[in-house]
Amino acid sequence: MDGDAITFPRRDEGRVVAGVAAGFSRRHGVDVAVVRGALVVLTFAAGIGLVVYAAGSLLSRPSPDPRLDDEPTMPVDVRRNAAVVLITLGLLSIVRSTGLWLGDQVMVPLGVLVAGVVVLAMVRTDDGASTPLSALIAGRHARARITVGAVLVSLGLLAVGVGNAVSSTVRVGVFAAAVSILGIAMLVGPWIAGLAQAAAEEHRQRIRSEEREAMAAHLHDSVLQTLALIQRSADDPRRTAALARQQEHELRSWLYGGDAASDATLASAVTGMARDVEQRHDVRIEVVTVGDAPMTEPLQALLAAAREACVNAATHSGETSASVYLEVAGDTAQVFVRDRGVGFDPADTATDRMGIAQSMVGRLERVGGAVRIHTSPGNGTEVEMSAPLGRADAAGGKVVS
Amino acid sequence: MSATVVQVFLVDDHALFRAGVRAELGDTVEVVGEAGTVADAVTGIVRTRPQVVLLDVHLPDGGGRAVIEGVHRAWPECVFLALSVSDAADDVVAVIRAGARGYVTKTIQPDDLVDAIHRVHEGDAVFSPRLAGFVLDAFSGHAAPVADPELDLLTPREQDVMRLIARGYTYRESATHLHLSVKTVETHVSAVLRKLQLSNRRELTSWASERRLL
């Protein structure tokens, strides 16, 4: 999948046209502003820029889903930026020698102008600040970049001024515009920068206080209530332990769990099921999951079987703890429910003494799964259940529950 | 499980927890010192030279990691068993890669804690089922090429052992199930610990930066 050194994925986020420049820059560690600047300059050189862009779109793969994107990002390297600049200069001189050239008086100032804009633009992408103005002011090498950028832009404008190919009206117009922009920028620039910084700071403060309020509300609703309940049932150790355990799970998943929607995937459904059984039967169930998959019909059967195995471990093993291990690998999902309780004799065929009921075994086998039970009296019980992942097929397959 | 007395140093910023552990550890473990901060821990450990250090992951000023790094500068052979409330992957990975030989959560039963202390003292690694699950997840073969197969991949046997530990088997039960000696199982687990510590797999180095705690 990753062995191809030539193609690269395009990027939908941060794209201007088709994300070719963004994808290329991310893959090869070149600043995206440099890539775009090179393409713009090359476009003026007999349209080579357009050819390069078209070649880039052909060679690149479509942008991947950002959630599944595990493409490594090359860190931006000064040498790679320099390499792209040199390649661009080389292409420009090749085009120049073929005669398809717009003329030095146009191309040189244009090149200088584009270089200046690129340098200014690199300030923004480098430090990722919230507004371009605050980034211009606040970046690490901002002063150097702004100076170099401004000098290059001025040189470009100067070259426009002295070039013979440009008429005097255009020249006056360009200069007038440039001077006005500079003057306005100097007048209001610092003030706007101050406003931008103040707005960003207020935004940060507001986020912080919202987070604090959300945390306080959550803790009030859950942890404080539970602590009060625990104090009231201090004489009942099992109830106390159950309350504490339940609250621990909830707080832990709130702190570390992220936005995992429960029941949408197998791992979260199994975890939710185990918590539910823990609560109803006052036992401790430790869940370990490796891998994950979206819920489908066969996996629903697997989940139901696992639930039954957990309930039986809680009610028949004589122990107060059990462990659940889920592994999704290849195209199967396996669940192991284990307890260290009394075990039973597998030859005993009474339904309520089986690891899981016959009807559950049947249901699992009908969807292509299997059940195996390892047990013997005094040695605990382990129920091994497996089911195919059963991806919904493309032809309008629905998940039937 | 040996009957020798293991000298242990406790590091945790909750004094109540330290007192509780001291009371529970029984006769085969002797607590030779305690500390509640990184600085006290480093000086105390280097001075008392305990055989095992019970180390809380979440300490102010750098956490358990800072203690491990500080002590290993002066005394590289110190053995750490990490103890934590949280089961989050970042905490587990960070402290193991800093040099801990095992990781248990604070809800562990006292007997199991004593067993883990002895095991770490004898040179074995202690893997909780959740840590084993995480190892299987982190080392599962993605299509991306690995830089160093010896460090970045688990052998089939190591995968089998990790899978059994994740299923809740003890080392002895795993040994029986796989028809190996307990010593062999311990060797495999130690090898996996070494890979966890040294591998540069992206899942291990970038894990902490990709997760974000609220």
Coordinates of C-alpha atoms in Angstrom, one line a residue:
Chain A
M1 CA 0.0 0.0 0.0
D2 CA 2.8 2.3 0.8
G3 CA 5.5 0.9 -1.4
D4 CA 4.8 3.4 -4.2
A5 CA 7.4 6.2 -4.1
I6 CA 5.9 8.3 -6.9
T7 CA 2.2 8.7 -6.2
F8 CA 1.0 10.7 -3.2
P9 CA -2.5 11.4 -1.9
R10 CA -4.2 14.7 -2.5
R11 CA -5.5 16.6 0.5
D12 CA -9.0 18.0 0.8
E13 CA -8.3 20.1 3.8
G14 CA -6.4 23.2 2.9
R15 CA -6.8 22.8 -0.8
V16 CA -7.2 25.6 -3.3
V17 CA -8.1 23.8 -6.5
A18 CA -7.7 20.0 -6.2
G19 CA -5.4 19.6 -3.3
V20 CA -2.5 18.5 -5.4
A21 CA -0.1 21.1 -4.0
A22 CA -1.3 20.4 -0.4
G23 CA -0.8 16.7 -0.9
F24 CA 2.6 17.0 -2.5
S25 CA 3.8 19.4 0.2
R26 CA 2.7 17.1 3.0
R27 CA 4.2 14.0 1.5
H28 CA 7.6 15.5 0.5
G29 CA 8.2 17.9 3.4
V30 CA 8.0 21.1 1.3
D31 CA 6.1 24.2 2.5
V32 CA 2.8 24.4 0.6
A33 CA 3.3 28.1 -0.1
V34 CA 6.6 27.3 -1.9
V35 CA 4.9 24.7 -4.1
R36 CA 2.0 27.0 -5.0
G37 CA 4.4 29.9 -5.7
A38 CA 6.4 27.7 -8.0
L39 CA 3.3 26.6 -9.8
V40 CA 2.1 30.2 -10.3
V41 CA 5.4 31.4 -11.7
L42 CA 5.7 28.3 -14.0
T43 CA 2.2 29.0 -15.3
F44 CA 3.4 32.2 -16.7
A45 CA 6.3 30.4 -18.3
A46 CA 4.6 28.9 -21.4
G47 CA 2.0 27.3 -19.2
I48 CA 4.4 24.7 -17.7
G49 CA 2.8 25.2 -14.3
L50 CA -0.5 23.9 -15.6
V51 CA 1.2 20.9 -17.2
V52 CA 3.0 20.2 -13.9
Y53 CA -0.3 20.5 -12.0
A54 CA -2.1 18.2 -14.4
A55 CA 0.7 15.7 -14.1
G56 CA 0.4 16.0 -10.4
S57 CA -3.3 15.2 -10.4
L58 CA -2.7 12.2 -12.6
L59 CA 0.0 10.8 -10.4
S60 CA -1.8 11.4 -7.2
R61 CA -4.3 9.4 -5.4
P62 CA -7.7 10.8 -4.3
S63 CA -7.7 12.4 -0.9
P64 CA -8.3 9.7 1.8
D65 CA -10.9 10.0 4.5
P66 CA -9.3 12.1 7.2
R67 CA -10.4 9.7 9.9
L68 CA -8.6 6.8 8.3
D69 CA -5.7 8.8 7.2
D70 CA -2.4 7.4 8.5
E71 CA -0.2 8.9 5.9
P72 CA 3.0 10.1 7.5
T73 CA 3.6 13.8 7.4
M74 CA 7.1 14.7 6.3
P75 CA 8.3 17.6 8.4
V76 CA 9.1 20.7 6.4
D77 CA 12.8 20.8 5.6
V78 CA 14.6 23.9 4.4
R79 CA 16.7 21.8 2.0
R80 CA 13.6 20.4 0.3
N81 CA 12.1 23.9 0.0
A82 CA 15.4 25.0 -1.6
A83 CA 15.3 22.0 -3.9
V84 CA 11.9 22.9 -5.2
V85 CA 13.0 26.6 -5.7
L86 CA 16.0 25.4 -7.7
I87 CA 14.0 23.0 -9.8
T88 CA 11.6 25.9 -10.6
L89 CA 14.5 28.2 -11.6
G90 CA 15.9 25.4 -13.7
L91 CA 12.6 24.9 -15.5
L92 CA 12.2 28.7 -16.0
S93 CA 15.6 28.9 -17.6
I94 CA 14.8 26.0 -19.9
V95 CA 11.6 27.7 -21.0
R96 CA 13.5 30.9 -21.5
S97 CA 16.0 29.3 -23.8
T98 CA 13.2 27.9 -26.0
G99 CA 11.9 31.4 -26.6
L100 CA 8.4 30.9 -25.3
W101 CA 9.2 33.5 -22.8
L102 CA 7.1 36.5 -21.9
G103 CA 10.2 38.6 -21.6
D104 CA 12.6 39.3 -18.7
Q105 CA 11.0 42.6 -17.8
V106 CA 7.8 40.8 -16.9
M107 CA 9.1 37.5 -15.6
V108 CA 11.8 38.8 -13.3
P109 CA 9.6 41.2 -11.3
L110 CA 6.9 38.6 -11.3
G111 CA 9.3 36.1 -9.9
V112 CA 10.5 38.5 -7.3
L113 CA 6.9 39.4 -6.3
V114 CA 5.8 35.8 -6.0
A115 CA 8.9 35.0 -3.9
G116 CA 8.1 37.9 -1.6
V117 CA 4.5 36.8 -1.2
V118 CA 5.6 33.2 -0.6
V119 CA 8.0 34.3 2.1
L120 CA 5.2 36.3 3.8
A121 CA 2.8 33.4 3.5
M122 CA 5.3 31.0 5.1
V123 CA 5.0 32.9 8.3
R124 CA 1.4 31.8 8.6
T125 CA 1.8 28.1 8.0
D126 CA 4.9 27.9 10.2
D127 CA 3.3 29.0 13.4
G128 CA -0.4 28.1 12.9
A129 CA -1.7 31.1 14.8
S130 CA -5.4 31.9 14.7
T131 CA -5.3 35.0 12.6
P132 CA -2.8 35.9 9.8
L133 CA -2.1 39.3 11.3
S134 CA -1.3 38.0 14.8
A135 CA 0.9 35.3 13.2
L136 CA 2.7 37.9 11.2
I137 CA 3.5 39.8 14.3
A138 CA 4.0 36.9 16.7
G139 CA 6.0 34.4 14.8
R140 CA 9.5 33.4 15.8
H141 CA 11.4 34.7 12.8
A142 CA 8.6 37.1 11.9
R143 CA 10.7 40.2 11.9
A144 CA 13.3 38.6 9.5
R145 CA 10.6 37.2 7.3
I146 CA 8.6 40.5 7.1
T147 CA 11.8 42.5 6.3
V148 CA 12.9 40.1 3.6
G149 CA 9.3 39.8 2.2
A150 CA 8.9 43.6 2.2
V151 CA 12.2 44.1 0.5
L152 CA 11.4 41.5 -2.2
V153 CA 8.0 43.0 -2.8
S154 CA 9.5 46.5 -3.1
L155 CA 12.2 45.3 -5.5
G156 CA 9.5 43.7 -7.6
L157 CA 7.5 46.9 -7.7
L158 CA 10.7 48.8 -8.5
A159 CA 11.4 46.5 -11.4
V160 CA 7.9 47.1 -12.7
G161 CA 8.7 50.8 -12.4
V162 CA 11.9 50.8 -14.5
G163 CA 10.9 48.2 -17.0
N164 CA 10.3 49.5 -20.5
A165 CA 7.5 47.0 -21.3
V166 CA 5.1 48.7 -18.9
S167 CA 3.3 51.9 -19.8
S168 CA 3.6 54.9 -17.6
T169 CA 0.0 54.9 -16.5
V170 CA 0.3 51.4 -15.2
R171 CA 3.5 52.3 -13.5
V172 CA 2.0 55.3 -11.7
G173 CA -1.0 53.3 -10.8
V174 CA 1.0 50.4 -9.4
F175 CA 3.2 52.8 -7.4
A176 CA 0.3 54.8 -6.1
A177 CA -1.5 51.7 -4.9
A178 CA 1.6 50.3 -3.3
V179 CA 2.3 53.5 -1.4
S180 CA -1.3 53.8 -0.2
I181 CA -1.4 50.3 1.0
L182 CA 1.9 50.7 2.8
G183 CA 0.7 53.9 4.5
I184 CA -2.6 52.5 5.6
A185 CA -0.8 49.4 6.9
M186 CA 1.6 51.4 8.9
L187 CA -1.2 53.5 10.4
V188 CA -3.7 50.8 11.3
G189 CA -1.5 47.7 11.4
P190 CA -0.5 47.7 15.0
W191 CA -4.0 48.6 16.1
I192 CA -5.5 45.7 14.1
A193 CA -2.9 43.4 15.4
G194 CA -3.8 44.4 19.0
L195 CA -7.5 43.7 18.3
A196 CA -6.7 40.4 16.8
Q197 CA -4.6 39.3 19.8
A198 CA -7.3 40.5 22.2
A199 CA -10.0 38.6 20.3
A200 CA -7.9 35.4 20.4
E201 CA -7.2 35.7 24.1
E202 CA -10.9 36.2 24.9
H203 CA -11.7 33.2 22.7
R204 CA -9.3 31.1 24.7
Q205 CA -10.7 32.3 28.1
R206 CA -14.2 31.5 27.0
I207 CA -13.2 28.0 26.0
R208 CA -11.5 27.5 29.3
S209 CA -14.4 28.6 31.4
E210 CA -16.9 26.5 29.3
E211 CA -14.7 23.4 29.9
R212 CA -14.6 24.2 33.6
E213 CA -18.4 24.5 33.7
A214 CA -18.9 21.3 31.9
M215 CA -16.5 19.5 34.2
A216 CA -18.2 20.9 37.3
A217 CA -21.6 19.9 36.0
H218 CA -20.5 16.4 35.2
L219 CA -18.7 15.9 38.5
H220 CA -21.7 17.2 40.4
D221 CA -24.1 14.9 38.6
S222 CA -22.1 11.8 39.0
V223 CA -19.2 11.7 41.4
L224 CA -20.7 13.8 44.2
Q225 CA -23.9 11.9 44.1
T226 CA -22.1 8.6 44.2
L227 CA -19.9 9.7 47.1
A228 CA -23.0 10.7 49.0
L229 CA -24.6 7.3 48.3
I230 CA -21.4 5.5 49.4
Q231 CA -21.4 7.3 52.7
R232 CA -25.0 6.2 53.3
S233 CA -24.3 2.5 52.5
A234 CA -21.0 2.3 54.3
D235 CA -22.3 -0.8 56.2
D236 CA -22.8 -2.7 53.1
P237 CA -19.4 -3.4 51.6
R238 CA -20.6 -5.1 48.5
R239 CA -22.9 -2.2 47.6
T240 CA -20.2 0.3 48.4
A241 CA -17.8 -1.6 46.2
A242 CA -20.3 -1.8 43.4
L243 CA -21.1 2.0 43.6
A244 CA -17.4 2.8 43.6
R245 CA -16.7 0.5 40.7
Q246 CA -19.5 1.9 38.6
Q247 CA -18.5 5.5 39.2
E248 CA -14.9 4.6 38.5
H249 CA -15.8 3.2 35.1
E250 CA -17.9 6.2 34.2
L251 CA -15.3 8.8 35.2
R252 CA -12.6 6.8 33.5
S253 CA -14.4 6.7 30.3
W254 CA -15.3 10.3 30.5
L255 CA -11.7 11.3 31.1
Y256 CA -10.0 9.0 28.7
G257 CA -12.6 7.6 26.4
G258 CA -13.1 10.4 23.9
D259 CA -16.3 10.6 21.9
A260 CA -16.6 6.8 21.3
A261 CA -20.3 6.3 20.5
S262 CA -21.4 3.3 22.4
D263 CA -23.0 0.4 20.5
A264 CA -21.8 1.7 17.1
T265 CA -18.7 -0.6 17.1
L266 CA -18.1 -4.0 18.5
A267 CA -15.5 -2.9 21.1
S268 CA -17.7 -0.2 22.6
A269 CA -20.8 -2.5 22.5
V270 CA -18.9 -5.3 24.4
T271 CA -17.6 -2.8 26.9
G272 CA -21.1 -1.4 27.5
M273 CA -22.5 -4.9 27.8
A274 CA -19.9 -5.8 30.4
R275 CA -20.7 -2.6 32.4
D276 CA -24.3 -3.4 32.3
V277 CA -23.8 -7.0 33.5
E278 CA -21.5 -5.7 36.3
Q279 CA -24.2 -3.4 37.5
R280 CA -27.1 -5.9 37.4
H281 CA -25.2 -8.8 38.9
D282 CA -22.8 -7.0 41.2
V283 CA -19.6 -8.5 39.8
R284 CA -16.4 -7.2 38.4
I285 CA -15.8 -7.8 34.8
E286 CA -12.5 -6.8 33.2
V287 CA -12.6 -6.1 29.5
V288 CA -9.6 -6.1 27.2
T289 CA -10.1 -5.3 23.5
V290 CA -7.8 -5.6 20.6
G291 CA -9.0 -4.2 17.3
D292 CA -12.5 -3.1 16.4
A293 CA -15.2 -3.3 13.7
P294 CA -18.6 -1.8 13.0
M295 CA -21.6 -3.7 14.3
T296 CA -23.3 -6.0 11.8
E297 CA -25.9 -8.8 12.2
P298 CA -23.4 -11.6 12.9
L299 CA -21.7 -9.4 15.5
Q300 CA -25.0 -8.8 17.2
A301 CA -25.4 -12.5 17.6
L302 CA -21.8 -12.6 19.0
L303 CA -22.6 -9.8 21.4
A304 CA -25.7 -11.5 22.7
A305 CA -23.8 -14.8 23.2
A306 CA -21.1 -12.9 25.1
R307 CA -23.7 -11.2 27.3
E308 CA -25.2 -14.6 28.2
A309 CA -21.7 -16.0 28.9
C310 CA -21.0 -13.1 31.2
V311 CA -24.3 -13.4 33.0
N312 CA -23.7 -17.1 33.5
A313 CA -20.2 -16.5 34.8
A314 CA -21.7 -14.0 37.3
T315 CA -24.5 -16.3 38.4
H316 CA -23.0 -19.8 38.3
S317 CA -19.3 -19.6 38.8
G318 CA -19.5 -18.7 42.4
E319 CA -16.9 -16.0 41.8
T320 CA -17.3 -12.2 41.8
S321 CA -15.1 -11.5 38.9
A322 CA -14.7 -12.5 35.3
S323 CA -12.7 -11.4 32.4
V324 CA -13.7 -10.7 28.8
Y325 CA -11.2 -10.5 25.9
L326 CA -12.2 -9.4 22.4
E327 CA -10.0 -9.7 19.4
V328 CA -10.9 -8.5 15.9
A329 CA -8.4 -9.8 13.4
G330 CA -8.7 -10.4 9.7
D331 CA -12.4 -11.1 9.1
T332 CA -13.3 -12.7 12.4
A333 CA -14.1 -11.4 15.8
Q334 CA -13.4 -13.6 18.8
V335 CA -14.7 -13.1 22.4
F336 CA -13.4 -15.1 25.4
V337 CA -15.3 -15.0 28.6
R338 CA -13.4 -16.5 31.5
D339 CA -14.0 -17.0 35.2
R340 CA -12.0 -18.9 37.9
G341 CA -15.0 -20.4 39.5
V342 CA -16.4 -23.8 40.1
G343 CA -16.6 -24.9 36.5
F344 CA -18.8 -27.7 35.5
D345 CA -18.8 -31.0 33.7
P346 CA -19.3 -30.4 30.0
A347 CA -21.2 -33.7 29.7
D348 CA -23.9 -32.3 31.8
T349 CA -26.4 -31.2 29.1
A350 CA -28.9 -29.3 31.3
T351 CA -29.4 -26.0 29.4
D352 CA -29.0 -23.7 32.3
R353 CA -25.7 -25.3 33.2
M354 CA -24.1 -24.7 29.8
G355 CA -21.7 -21.8 29.3
I356 CA -24.4 -20.4 27.1
A357 CA -27.9 -21.6 26.2
Q358 CA -28.4 -23.9 23.2
S359 CA -30.5 -21.3 21.5
M360 CA -27.6 -18.8 21.7
V361 CA -25.2 -21.4 20.3
G362 CA -27.7 -22.1 17.4
R363 CA -28.1 -18.4 16.6
L364 CA -24.3 -17.9 16.5
E365 CA -23.8 -20.9 14.3
R366 CA -26.5 -19.8 11.9
V367 CA -24.5 -16.6 11.2
G368 CA -21.3 -18.5 10.6
G369 CA -19.9 -18.4 14.1
A370 CA -18.8 -21.0 16.6
V371 CA -18.7 -21.7 20.3
R372 CA -16.2 -23.7 22.3
I373 CA -16.3 -24.3 26.0
H374 CA -13.2 -25.2 28.1
T375 CA -14.2 -26.2 31.6
S376 CA -14.0 -28.9 34.2
P377 CA -15.2 -29.0 37.8
G378 CA -13.0 -26.8 40.0
N379 CA -11.0 -25.3 37.2
G380 CA -13.1 -22.4 36.1
T381 CA -14.8 -21.9 32.7
E382 CA -13.8 -20.3 29.5
V383 CA -16.3 -19.7 26.7
E384 CA -14.8 -19.0 23.3
M385 CA -17.1 -17.4 20.8
S386 CA -16.3 -16.3 17.3
A387 CA -18.2 -14.8 14.4
P388 CA -17.4 -13.5 11.0
L389 CA -17.3 -9.7 10.7
G390 CA -20.1 -9.9 8.1
R391 CA -19.5 -6.5 6.4
A392 CA -22.8 -5.2 4.9
D393 CA -22.4 -5.8 1.1
A394 CA -22.5 -2.8 -1.2
A395 CA -25.7 -3.8 -2.9
G396 CA -27.9 -2.1 -0.3
G397 CA -27.2 -4.5 2.4
K398 CA -28.9 -3.4 5.7
V399 CA -28.0 -4.3 9.2
V400 CA -30.9 -6.5 10.3
S401 CA -31.1 -6.9 14.0
Chain B
M1 CA 7.0 -17.5 44.5
S2 CA 10.0 -17.1 46.8
A3 CA 9.9 -16.6 50.6
T4 CA 12.7 -14.0 50.6
V5 CA 11.9 -10.5 51.9
V6 CA 12.0 -7.9 49.2
Q7 CA 12.9 -4.3 50.2
V8 CA 10.6 -1.8 48.6
F9 CA 10.5 2.0 48.4
L10 CA 7.1 3.6 48.0
V11 CA 6.6 6.7 45.8
D12 CA 3.1 8.2 45.7
D13 CA 1.9 11.8 46.3
H14 CA -1.1 10.5 48.3
A15 CA 0.0 9.9 51.8
L16 CA -3.2 8.0 52.6
F17 CA -2.5 5.6 49.8
R18 CA 1.1 5.0 50.9
A19 CA -0.2 4.2 54.4
G20 CA -2.7 1.8 53.0
V21 CA -0.2 -0.1 50.9
R22 CA 2.3 -0.3 53.8
A23 CA -0.4 -1.9 55.9
E24 CA -1.4 -4.4 53.2
L25 CA 2.0 -5.7 52.0
G26 CA 2.5 -8.4 54.6
D27 CA 5.6 -10.1 55.7
T28 CA 7.4 -10.9 52.5
V29 CA 7.8 -7.2 51.7
E30 CA 9.7 -4.7 53.8
V31 CA 9.1 -1.0 53.1
V32 CA 12.5 0.8 53.5
G33 CA 11.3 4.3 52.6
E34 CA 8.6 6.5 51.1
A35 CA 8.4 9.7 49.2
G36 CA 5.7 12.0 47.9
T37 CA 7.6 14.2 45.4
V38 CA 10.0 13.6 42.5
A39 CA 12.9 15.2 44.3
D40 CA 12.4 13.3 47.6
A41 CA 12.0 10.1 45.7
V42 CA 15.2 10.4 43.7
T43 CA 17.3 11.2 46.7
G44 CA 15.6 8.6 48.9
I45 CA 15.9 5.8 46.4
V46 CA 19.5 6.5 45.6
R47 CA 20.3 6.6 49.3
T48 CA 18.4 3.5 50.5
R49 CA 19.0 1.3 47.3
P50 CA 15.8 -0.7 47.6
Q51 CA 15.3 -3.9 45.5
V52 CA 12.0 -2.7 44.0
V53 CA 10.5 0.8 43.8
L54 CA 6.7 1.0 43.7
L55 CA 6.1 4.1 41.7
D56 CA 3.0 6.1 41.1
V57 CA 2.8 7.4 37.5
H58 CA 1.1 10.6 38.3
L59 CA 3.4 12.7 40.4
P60 CA 3.6 16.5 40.1
D61 CA 6.7 17.9 38.5
G62 CA 7.3 15.4 35.8
G63 CA 5.5 12.2 37.0
G64 CA 6.9 8.7 37.5
R65 CA 8.9 9.2 34.4
A66 CA 11.0 11.9 36.0
V67 CA 11.8 9.7 39.0
I68 CA 12.9 6.8 36.7
E69 CA 15.1 9.0 34.6
G70 CA 16.5 10.8 37.7
V71 CA 17.4 7.5 39.5
H72 CA 18.7 5.7 36.4
R73 CA 21.2 8.5 35.9
A74 CA 22.8 7.7 39.3
W75 CA 21.9 4.0 39.6
P76 CA 20.9 2.4 36.3
E77 CA 20.0 -1.0 37.8
C78 CA 17.1 0.2 39.9
V79 CA 13.9 -1.8 39.3
F80 CA 10.6 0.0 39.0
L81 CA 7.1 -1.3 39.2
A82 CA 4.6 1.3 38.1
L83 CA 1.4 1.7 39.9
S84 CA -1.4 4.0 38.7
V85 CA -5.1 4.8 39.0
S86 CA -5.3 5.4 35.3
D87 CA -5.3 2.7 32.7
A88 CA -4.8 5.1 29.8
A89 CA -2.5 3.9 27.1
D90 CA -0.3 7.1 27.3
D91 CA 0.5 6.5 30.9
V92 CA 1.3 2.9 30.4
V93 CA 3.6 3.3 27.4
A94 CA 5.4 6.4 28.7
V95 CA 6.4 4.8 32.0
I96 CA 7.4 1.5 30.4
R97 CA 9.5 3.2 27.8
A98 CA 11.2 5.2 30.6
G99 CA 12.3 1.9 32.1
A100 CA 9.6 0.4 34.3
R101 CA 9.6 -3.4 34.4
G102 CA 5.9 -3.7 35.0
Y103 CA 2.6 -1.9 35.4
V104 CA -0.3 -2.6 37.7
T105 CA -3.4 -0.5 38.5
K106 CA -4.3 0.6 42.0
T107 CA -7.4 -1.6 42.2
I108 CA -5.1 -4.6 42.4
Q109 CA -5.7 -7.0 45.3
P110 CA -2.9 -7.0 47.9
D111 CA -1.9 -10.6 47.2
D112 CA -1.5 -9.8 43.5
L113 CA 0.5 -6.7 44.4
V114 CA 2.9 -8.8 46.5
D115 CA 3.2 -11.3 43.8
A116 CA 4.0 -8.6 41.2
I117 CA 6.7 -7.2 43.5
H118 CA 8.3 -10.6 43.9
R119 CA 8.1 -11.2 40.2
V120 CA 9.7 -7.9 39.2
H121 CA 12.4 -8.5 41.8
E122 CA 13.2 -11.9 40.3
G123 CA 13.8 -10.2 36.9
D124 CA 10.5 -10.8 35.2
A125 CA 8.1 -8.3 33.6
V126 CA 4.6 -7.8 35.0
F127 CA 2.0 -7.4 32.4
S128 CA -1.6 -6.6 33.2
P129 CA -4.2 -8.0 30.8
R130 CA -4.9 -4.5 29.5
L131 CA -1.2 -3.9 28.8
A132 CA -1.0 -7.1 26.9
G133 CA -4.1 -6.1 24.9
F134 CA -2.4 -2.8 24.1
V135 CA 0.8 -4.5 23.0
L136 CA -1.1 -6.7 20.6
D137 CA -2.9 -3.7 19.2
A138 CA 0.3 -1.6 18.9
F139 CA 2.3 -4.4 17.3
S140 CA -0.3 -5.8 15.0
G141 CA 1.1 -5.9 11.5
H142 CA 0.0 -2.9 9.5
A143 CA 1.0 -2.7 5.9
A144 CA 3.5 0.0 6.6
P145 CA 7.1 -1.5 6.5
V146 CA 8.8 -1.8 9.8
A147 CA 12.3 -0.4 10.3
D148 CA 13.6 -3.1 12.5
P149 CA 11.7 -6.4 12.4
E150 CA 13.5 -7.7 15.4
L151 CA 12.2 -4.8 17.5
D152 CA 9.0 -3.8 15.8
L153 CA 7.2 -7.1 15.4
L154 CA 6.1 -9.8 17.8
T155 CA 7.0 -13.4 17.1
P156 CA 4.1 -15.8 16.8
R157 CA 5.0 -17.3 20.2
E158 CA 5.1 -13.9 21.8
Q159 CA 1.7 -13.1 20.3
D160 CA 0.3 -16.3 21.7
V161 CA 1.6 -15.5 25.2
M162 CA 0.3 -11.9 25.0
R163 CA -3.1 -13.2 23.9
L164 CA -3.4 -15.5 26.9
I165 CA -2.3 -12.8 29.3
A166 CA -4.9 -10.5 27.8
R167 CA -7.5 -13.3 28.3
G168 CA -6.7 -13.2 32.0
Y169 CA -4.4 -16.3 32.2
T170 CA -1.5 -16.2 34.8
Y171 CA 1.9 -17.2 33.6
R172 CA 1.5 -20.7 35.0
E173 CA -1.8 -21.2 33.2
S174 CA -0.3 -19.8 30.0
A175 CA 2.6 -22.2 30.3
T176 CA 0.2 -25.2 30.7
H177 CA -2.0 -24.1 27.9
L178 CA 1.0 -23.6 25.5
H179 CA 2.9 -26.7 26.7
L180 CA 5.8 -24.6 27.7
S181 CA 7.7 -24.1 31.0
V182 CA 6.9 -21.1 33.1
K183 CA 10.4 -19.9 32.6
T184 CA 9.9 -19.8 28.8
V185 CA 6.7 -17.8 29.2
E186 CA 8.6 -15.4 31.4
T187 CA 11.3 -15.1 28.8
H188 CA 8.8 -14.3 26.1
V189 CA 7.2 -11.6 28.3
S190 CA 10.5 -10.0 29.0
A191 CA 11.3 -10.0 25.3
V192 CA 8.0 -8.2 24.7
L193 CA 8.8 -5.7 27.4
R194 CA 12.1 -5.0 25.7
K195 CA 10.4 -4.4 22.4
L196 CA 7.9 -2.1 24.0
Q197 CA 10.8 -0.1 25.5
L198 CA 13.0 0.1 22.4
S199 CA 10.8 -0.1 19.4
N200 CA 10.3 3.0 17.4
R201 CA 7.0 2.0 15.9
R202 CA 4.9 5.0 15.1
E203 CA 2.1 3.6 17.3
L204 CA 4.3 3.8 20.3
T205 CA 6.1 7.1 19.8
S206 CA 3.2 9.1 18.5
W207 CA 0.5 7.6 20.8
A208 CA 0.9 10.2 23.5
S209 CA 0.8 13.1 21.1
E210 CA -2.2 11.9 19.2
R211 CA -4.3 11.3 22.3
R212 CA -5.6 14.4 24.1
L213 CA -6.7 14.4 27.7
L214 CA -9.7 16.6 28.5

